[in-house]
Amino acid sequence: MTERLMATPDTCYWGYLDREQPAVLDVEPGTTITIEAVTHHSGDAPDLLMDEGVTKIWDGIPESERSPGVHIMTGPINVRGAKPGDTLRVELLSMKPRMPYGSNCAANWGLFHQEFGKERITIYELVDMPSDGSFPTSARPMFGYDFKTLELYDIPGIVTPPDPAAREPFGRQVTVPVRPHLGLMGVAPEGERRSSIPPGVFGGNVDNWRFGPGATVHYPVFAEGAGFYVGDPHFAQGDGEMCGTAIEASLDVTLRLSLADDVSTTSPLLKTDTHWYTHGFGDDLDEAMKMAADQVLRLMVDRGGFTMDEAYSLASVAVDLGVTQVVDGTVGCHAGVALDLIG
């Protein structure tokens, strides 16, 4: 049996992560759930990105409750028996687009906002949609417009009325690979309420495009029941998320939640068909890189049975360090080690 968690004003919360947030669903470990994840950028093209259900979220959650961050979370979900010190396993089984459109925002928090001196929205469309509603392999940019609804894009959920005259067709007909994933996913953090923007050891806004179908992510549990949530769905993103966002688009995500007795971690730990990925976070890339590197060395010792000296040598010749994102305040790096090396 698969549970379904729809995104409504009663099952969503906006802009924050809080261990005191009441659970909206209670499940046994091993339960499969289909969850509606809604993008907070739906207002960039409301004629394409907002349906009746999305509109109800905008109408039902007032601006005063959309802070201090920007993302819409669906959840939390209580996993029975989960307790601090456990590891929550999240198997991402499949994803379907809610609508075949998404938005990219070259925003004030992007890497080169000062150089460009403006913010710009580009709307993307999925190409050759399969009849079953699953994902095609590519998307194309349709049109862009300079964001002028506000002086800065700094109010979560702002709706820009469609203006055909301002929408400029993209200059070349190009396509980009589709990489559906959840930019934000995790467990209830320690401490008091915090912004949804900076990621951390609890997960949250990690923005790793590898968090897609077929991947498994492990999180350390900090609260009774884990307090699992999803948000910030994306069609595609590159490592770095340079201009500020990915292709922000709403998804229906099917996943399985369980407790892992064979994996222990202190930070989000991703497993794909080919690699393990550790994650590091910091105020700058040096700090984030060192955390990701330290995590991967410890993983190689714990799972691979290497000494630290052996792991350090192997990591230098066989582990790839990468930049996950540079736009979320707390920046992120990841380190990938092949399954063939450590199992």
PDB file of N, CA and C in Angstrom, residues 65-123:
ATOM      1  N   GLU A  65       3.447  34.240   7.498  1.00  0.00           N
ATOM      2  CA  GLU A  65       3.895  32.915   7.909  1.00  0.00           C
ATOM      3  C   GLU A  65       4.892  32.314   6.918  1.00  0.00           C
ATOM      4  N   ARG A  66       5.434  33.135   6.021  1.00  0.00           N
ATOM      5  CA  ARG A  66       6.402  32.670   5.029  1.00  0.00           C
ATOM      6  C   ARG A  66       7.785  33.231   5.372  1.00  0.00           C
ATOM      7  N   SER A  67       8.331  32.803   6.473  1.00  0.00           N
ATOM      8  CA  SER A  67       9.613  33.362   6.901  1.00  0.00           C
ATOM      9  C   SER A  67      10.259  32.407   7.911  1.00  0.00           C
ATOM     10  N   PRO A  68      11.576  32.562   8.148  1.00  0.00           N
ATOM     11  CA  PRO A  68      12.481  33.577   7.576  1.00  0.00           C
ATOM     12  C   PRO A  68      13.090  33.166   6.241  1.00  0.00           C
ATOM     13  N   GLY A  69      12.745  31.965   5.731  1.00  0.00           N
ATOM     14  CA  GLY A  69      13.271  31.504   4.454  1.00  0.00           C
ATOM     15  C   GLY A  69      12.257  31.651   3.342  1.00  0.00           C
ATOM     16  N   VAL A  70      12.343  30.786   2.317  1.00  0.00           N
ATOM     17  CA  VAL A  70      11.521  30.973   1.121  1.00  0.00           C
ATOM     18  C   VAL A  70      10.797  29.710   0.664  1.00  0.00           C
ATOM     19  N   HIS A  71      11.213  28.522   1.099  1.00  0.00           N
ATOM     20  CA  HIS A  71      10.745  27.281   0.499  1.00  0.00           C
ATOM     21  C   HIS A  71       9.433  26.794   1.112  1.00  0.00           C
ATOM     22  N   ILE A  72       8.658  26.068   0.299  1.00  0.00           N
ATOM     23  CA  ILE A  72       7.442  25.408   0.767  1.00  0.00           C
ATOM     24  C   ILE A  72       7.780  23.957   1.075  1.00  0.00           C
ATOM     25  N   MET A  73       7.563  23.549   2.317  1.00  0.00           N
ATOM     26  CA  MET A  73       7.764  22.163   2.730  1.00  0.00           C
ATOM     27  C   MET A  73       6.439  21.438   2.811  1.00  0.00           C
ATOM     28  N   THR A  74       6.403  20.184   2.354  1.00  0.00           N
ATOM     29  CA  THR A  74       5.274  19.294   2.601  1.00  0.00           C
ATOM     30  C   THR A  74       5.692  18.334   3.706  1.00  0.00           C
ATOM     31  N   GLY A  75       4.889  18.271   4.771  1.00  0.00           N
ATOM     32  CA  GLY A  75       5.221  17.445   5.925  1.00  0.00           C
ATOM     33  C   GLY A  75       4.952  18.210   7.206  1.00  0.00           C
ATOM     34  N   PRO A  76       5.626  17.830   8.296  1.00  0.00           N
ATOM     35  CA  PRO A  76       6.555  16.709   8.427  1.00  0.00           C
ATOM     36  C   PRO A  76       5.825  15.367   8.546  1.00  0.00           C
ATOM     37  N   ILE A  77       6.607  14.307   8.332  1.00  0.00           N
ATOM     38  CA  ILE A  77       6.117  12.943   8.468  1.00  0.00           C
ATOM     39  C   ILE A  77       6.803  12.307   9.671  1.00  0.00           C
ATOM     40  N   ASN A  78       6.015  11.725  10.547  1.00  0.00           N
ATOM     41  CA  ASN A  78       6.538  11.015  11.703  1.00  0.00           C
ATOM     42  C   ASN A  78       6.765   9.552  11.336  1.00  0.00           C
ATOM     43  N   VAL A  79       8.004   9.087  11.510  1.00  0.00           N
ATOM     44  CA  VAL A  79       8.339   7.684  11.273  1.00  0.00           C
ATOM     45  C   VAL A  79       8.374   6.995  12.635  1.00  0.00           C
ATOM     46  N   ARG A  80       7.442   6.104  12.852  1.00  0.00           N
ATOM     47  CA  ARG A  80       7.299   5.480  14.168  1.00  0.00           C
ATOM     48  C   ARG A  80       8.574   4.743  14.576  1.00  0.00           C
ATOM     49  N   GLY A  81       8.995   4.996  15.785  1.00  0.00           N
ATOM     50  CA  GLY A  81      10.176   4.326  16.324  1.00  0.00           C
ATOM     51  C   GLY A  81      11.474   5.031  16.081  1.00  0.00           C
ATOM     52  N   ALA A  82      11.496   6.038  15.199  1.00  0.00           N
ATOM     53  CA  ALA A  82      12.734   6.778  14.946  1.00  0.00           C
ATOM     54  C   ALA A  82      13.082   7.622  16.162  1.00  0.00           C
ATOM     55  N   LYS A  83      14.336   7.598  16.541  1.00  0.00           N
ATOM     56  CA  LYS A  83      14.780   8.338  17.732  1.00  0.00           C
ATOM     57  C   LYS A  83      16.146   8.936  17.468  1.00  0.00           C
ATOM     58  N   PRO A  84      16.526   9.946  18.253  1.00  0.00           N
ATOM     59  CA  PRO A  84      17.847  10.556  18.065  1.00  0.00           C
ATOM     60  C   PRO A  84      18.958   9.517  18.109  1.00  0.00           C
ATOM     61  N   GLY A  85      19.874   9.642  17.161  1.00  0.00           N
ATOM     62  CA  GLY A  85      20.962   8.679  17.024  1.00  0.00           C
ATOM     63  C   GLY A  85      20.727   7.650  15.942  1.00  0.00           C
ATOM     64  N   ASP A  86      19.463   7.498  15.500  1.00  0.00           N
ATOM     65  CA  ASP A  86      19.153   6.582  14.406  1.00  0.00           C
ATOM     66  C   ASP A  86      19.543   7.203  13.067  1.00  0.00           C
ATOM     67  N   THR A  87      19.466   6.383  12.025  1.00  0.00           N
ATOM     68  CA  THR A  87      19.673   6.843  10.655  1.00  0.00           C
ATOM     69  C   THR A  87      18.401   6.605   9.859  1.00  0.00           C
ATOM     70  N   LEU A  88      17.865   7.671   9.266  1.00  0.00           N
ATOM     71  CA  LEU A  88      16.683   7.553   8.406  1.00  0.00           C
ATOM     72  C   LEU A  88      17.135   7.307   6.975  1.00  0.00           C
ATOM     73  N   ARG A  89      16.599   6.247   6.368  1.00  0.00           N
ATOM     74  CA  ARG A  89      16.901   5.928   4.975  1.00  0.00           C
ATOM     75  C   ARG A  89      15.728   6.381   4.109  1.00  0.00           C
ATOM     76  N   VAL A  90      16.037   7.136   3.058  1.00  0.00           N
ATOM     77  CA  VAL A  90      15.031   7.634   2.126  1.00  0.00           C
ATOM     78  C   VAL A  90      15.363   7.108   0.741  1.00  0.00           C
ATOM     79  N   GLU A  91      14.553   6.199   0.232  1.00  0.00           N
ATOM     80  CA  GLU A  91      14.742   5.656  -1.114  1.00  0.00           C
ATOM     81  C   GLU A  91      13.833   6.416  -2.075  1.00  0.00           C
ATOM     82  N   LEU A  92      14.432   7.120  -3.011  1.00  0.00           N
ATOM     83  CA  LEU A  92      13.680   7.901  -3.988  1.00  0.00           C
ATOM     84  C   LEU A  92      13.332   6.997  -5.166  1.00  0.00           C
ATOM     85  N   LEU A  93      12.049   6.650  -5.272  1.00  0.00           N
ATOM     86  CA  LEU A  93      11.625   5.630  -6.227  1.00  0.00           C
ATOM     87  C   LEU A  93      11.257   6.213  -7.592  1.00  0.00           C
ATOM     88  N   SER A  94      10.485   7.285  -7.610  1.00  0.00           N
ATOM     89  CA  SER A  94      10.071   7.870  -8.888  1.00  0.00           C
ATOM     90  C   SER A  94       9.613   9.303  -8.668  1.00  0.00           C
ATOM     91  N   MET A  95       9.592  10.060  -9.761  1.00  0.00           N
ATOM     92  CA  MET A  95       9.117  11.439  -9.736  1.00  0.00           C
ATOM     93  C   MET A  95       8.338  11.725 -11.012  1.00  0.00           C
ATOM     94  N   LYS A  96       7.259  12.495 -10.867  1.00  0.00           N
ATOM     95  CA  LYS A  96       6.474  12.915 -12.021  1.00  0.00           C
ATOM     96  C   LYS A  96       6.241  14.420 -11.953  1.00  0.00           C
ATOM     97  N   PRO A  97       6.271  15.097 -13.096  1.00  0.00           N
ATOM     98  CA  PRO A  97       6.018  16.541 -13.084  1.00  0.00           C
ATOM     99  C   PRO A  97       4.545  16.821 -12.830  1.00  0.00           C
ATOM    100  N   ARG A  98       4.266  17.780 -11.979  1.00  0.00           N
ATOM    101  CA  ARG A  98       2.885  18.202 -11.756  1.00  0.00           C
ATOM    102  C   ARG A  98       2.368  18.964 -12.967  1.00  0.00           C
ATOM    103  N   MET A  99       3.233  19.813 -13.510  1.00  0.00           N
ATOM    104  CA  MET A  99       2.978  20.566 -14.739  1.00  0.00           C
ATOM    105  C   MET A  99       4.273  20.558 -15.545  1.00  0.00           C
ATOM    106  N   PRO A 100       4.204  20.683 -16.857  1.00  0.00           N
ATOM    107  CA  PRO A 100       5.424  20.529 -17.666  1.00  0.00           C
ATOM    108  C   PRO A 100       6.259  21.795 -17.787  1.00  0.00           C
ATOM    109  N   TYR A 101       6.150  22.706 -16.818  1.00  0.00           N
ATOM    110  CA  TYR A 101       6.868  23.975 -16.889  1.00  0.00           C
ATOM    111  C   TYR A 101       7.612  24.235 -15.589  1.00  0.00           C
ATOM    112  N   GLY A 102       8.699  25.005 -15.695  1.00  0.00           N
ATOM    113  CA  GLY A 102       9.460  25.391 -14.530  1.00  0.00           C
ATOM    114  C   GLY A 102      10.116  26.741 -14.741  1.00  0.00           C
ATOM    115  N   SER A 103      10.610  27.327 -13.645  1.00  0.00           N
ATOM    116  CA  SER A 103      11.183  28.669 -13.681  1.00  0.00           C
ATOM    117  C   SER A 103      12.613  28.664 -13.177  1.00  0.00           C
ATOM    118  N   ASN A 104      13.465  29.427 -13.834  1.00  0.00           N
ATOM    119  CA  ASN A 104      14.817  29.701 -13.359  1.00  0.00           C
ATOM    120  C   ASN A 104      14.927  31.192 -13.075  1.00  0.00           C
ATOM    121  N   CYS A 105      15.458  31.532 -11.907  1.00  0.00           N
ATOM    122  CA  CYS A 105      15.579  32.933 -11.517  1.00  0.00           C
ATOM    123  C   CYS A 105      17.049  33.297 -11.357  1.00  0.00           C
ATOM    124  N   ALA A 106      17.541  34.213 -12.189  1.00  0.00           N
ATOM    125  CA  ALA A 106      18.854  34.822 -11.974  1.00  0.00           C
ATOM    126  C   ALA A 106      18.632  35.910 -10.934  1.00  0.00           C
ATOM    127  N   ALA A 107      18.900  35.571  -9.667  1.00  0.00           N
ATOM    128  CA  ALA A 107      18.375  36.314  -8.535  1.00  0.00           C
ATOM    129  C   ALA A 107      19.419  37.171  -7.846  1.00  0.00           C
ATOM    130  N   ASN A 108      18.945  37.962  -6.893  1.00  0.00           N
ATOM    131  CA  ASN A 108      19.853  38.841  -6.147  1.00  0.00           C
ATOM    132  C   ASN A 108      20.835  38.050  -5.293  1.00  0.00           C
ATOM    133  N   TRP A 109      20.518  36.770  -5.028  1.00  0.00           N
ATOM    134  CA  TRP A 109      21.455  35.927  -4.282  1.00  0.00           C
ATOM    135  C   TRP A 109      22.363  35.101  -5.210  1.00  0.00           C
ATOM    136  N   GLY A 110      22.248  35.298  -6.497  1.00  0.00           N
ATOM    137  CA  GLY A 110      23.083  34.581  -7.453  1.00  0.00           C
ATOM    138  C   GLY A 110      24.529  35.059  -7.428  1.00  0.00           C
ATOM    139  N   LEU A 111      25.385  34.294  -8.072  1.00  0.00           N
ATOM    140  CA  LEU A 111      26.826  34.530  -7.986  1.00  0.00           C
ATOM    141  C   LEU A 111      27.243  35.860  -8.613  1.00  0.00           C
ATOM    142  N   PHE A 112      26.568  36.289  -9.701  1.00  0.00           N
ATOM    143  CA  PHE A 112      26.993  37.485 -10.421  1.00  0.00           C
ATOM    144  C   PHE A 112      25.902  38.557 -10.472  1.00  0.00           C
ATOM    145  N   HIS A 113      25.087  38.648  -9.433  1.00  0.00           N
ATOM    146  CA  HIS A 113      24.026  39.656  -9.445  1.00  0.00           C
ATOM    147  C   HIS A 113      24.595  41.068  -9.567  1.00  0.00           C
ATOM    148  N   GLN A 114      25.669  41.341  -8.863  1.00  0.00           N
ATOM    149  CA  GLN A 114      26.246  42.694  -8.906  1.00  0.00           C
ATOM    150  C   GLN A 114      26.708  43.042 -10.320  1.00  0.00           C
ATOM    151  N   GLU A 115      27.270  42.064 -11.017  1.00  0.00           N
ATOM    152  CA  GLU A 115      27.749  42.321 -12.379  1.00  0.00           C
ATOM    153  C   GLU A 115      26.595  42.529 -13.355  1.00  0.00           C
ATOM    154  N   PHE A 116      25.516  41.729 -13.218  1.00  0.00           N
ATOM    155  CA  PHE A 116      24.384  41.866 -14.136  1.00  0.00           C
ATOM    156  C   PHE A 116      23.506  43.059 -13.770  1.00  0.00           C
ATOM    157  N   GLY A 117      23.410  43.363 -12.490  1.00  0.00           N
ATOM    158  CA  GLY A 117      22.651  44.525 -12.061  1.00  0.00           C
ATOM    159  C   GLY A 117      21.145  44.392 -12.196  1.00  0.00           C
ATOM    160  N   LYS A 118      20.657  43.177 -12.299  1.00  0.00           N
ATOM    161  CA  LYS A 118      19.216  42.971 -12.418  1.00  0.00           C
ATOM    162  C   LYS A 118      18.898  41.521 -12.075  1.00  0.00           C
ATOM    163  N   GLU A 119      17.611  41.221 -11.980  1.00  0.00           N
ATOM    164  CA  GLU A 119      17.142  39.844 -11.820  1.00  0.00           C
ATOM    165  C   GLU A 119      16.312  39.476 -13.048  1.00  0.00           C
ATOM    166  N   ARG A 120      16.409  38.206 -13.451  1.00  0.00           N
ATOM    167  CA  ARG A 120      15.716  37.790 -14.672  1.00  0.00           C
ATOM    168  C   ARG A 120      15.145  36.395 -14.494  1.00  0.00           C
ATOM    169  N   ILE A 121      13.938  36.228 -14.970  1.00  0.00           N
ATOM    170  CA  ILE A 121      13.225  34.953 -14.949  1.00  0.00           C
ATOM    171  C   ILE A 121      13.302  34.314 -16.332  1.00  0.00           C
ATOM    172  N   THR A 122      13.633  33.015 -16.381  1.00  0.00           N
ATOM    173  CA  THR A 122      13.566  32.248 -17.626  1.00  0.00           C
ATOM    174  C   THR A 122      12.661  31.051 -17.387  1.00  0.00           C
ATOM    175  N   ILE A 123      11.667  30.882 -18.233  1.00  0.00           N
ATOM    176  CA  ILE A 123      10.709  29.784 -18.105  1.00  0.00           C
ATOM    177  C   ILE A 123      11.104  28.657 -19.052  1.00  0.00           C
TER     178      ILE A 123
END
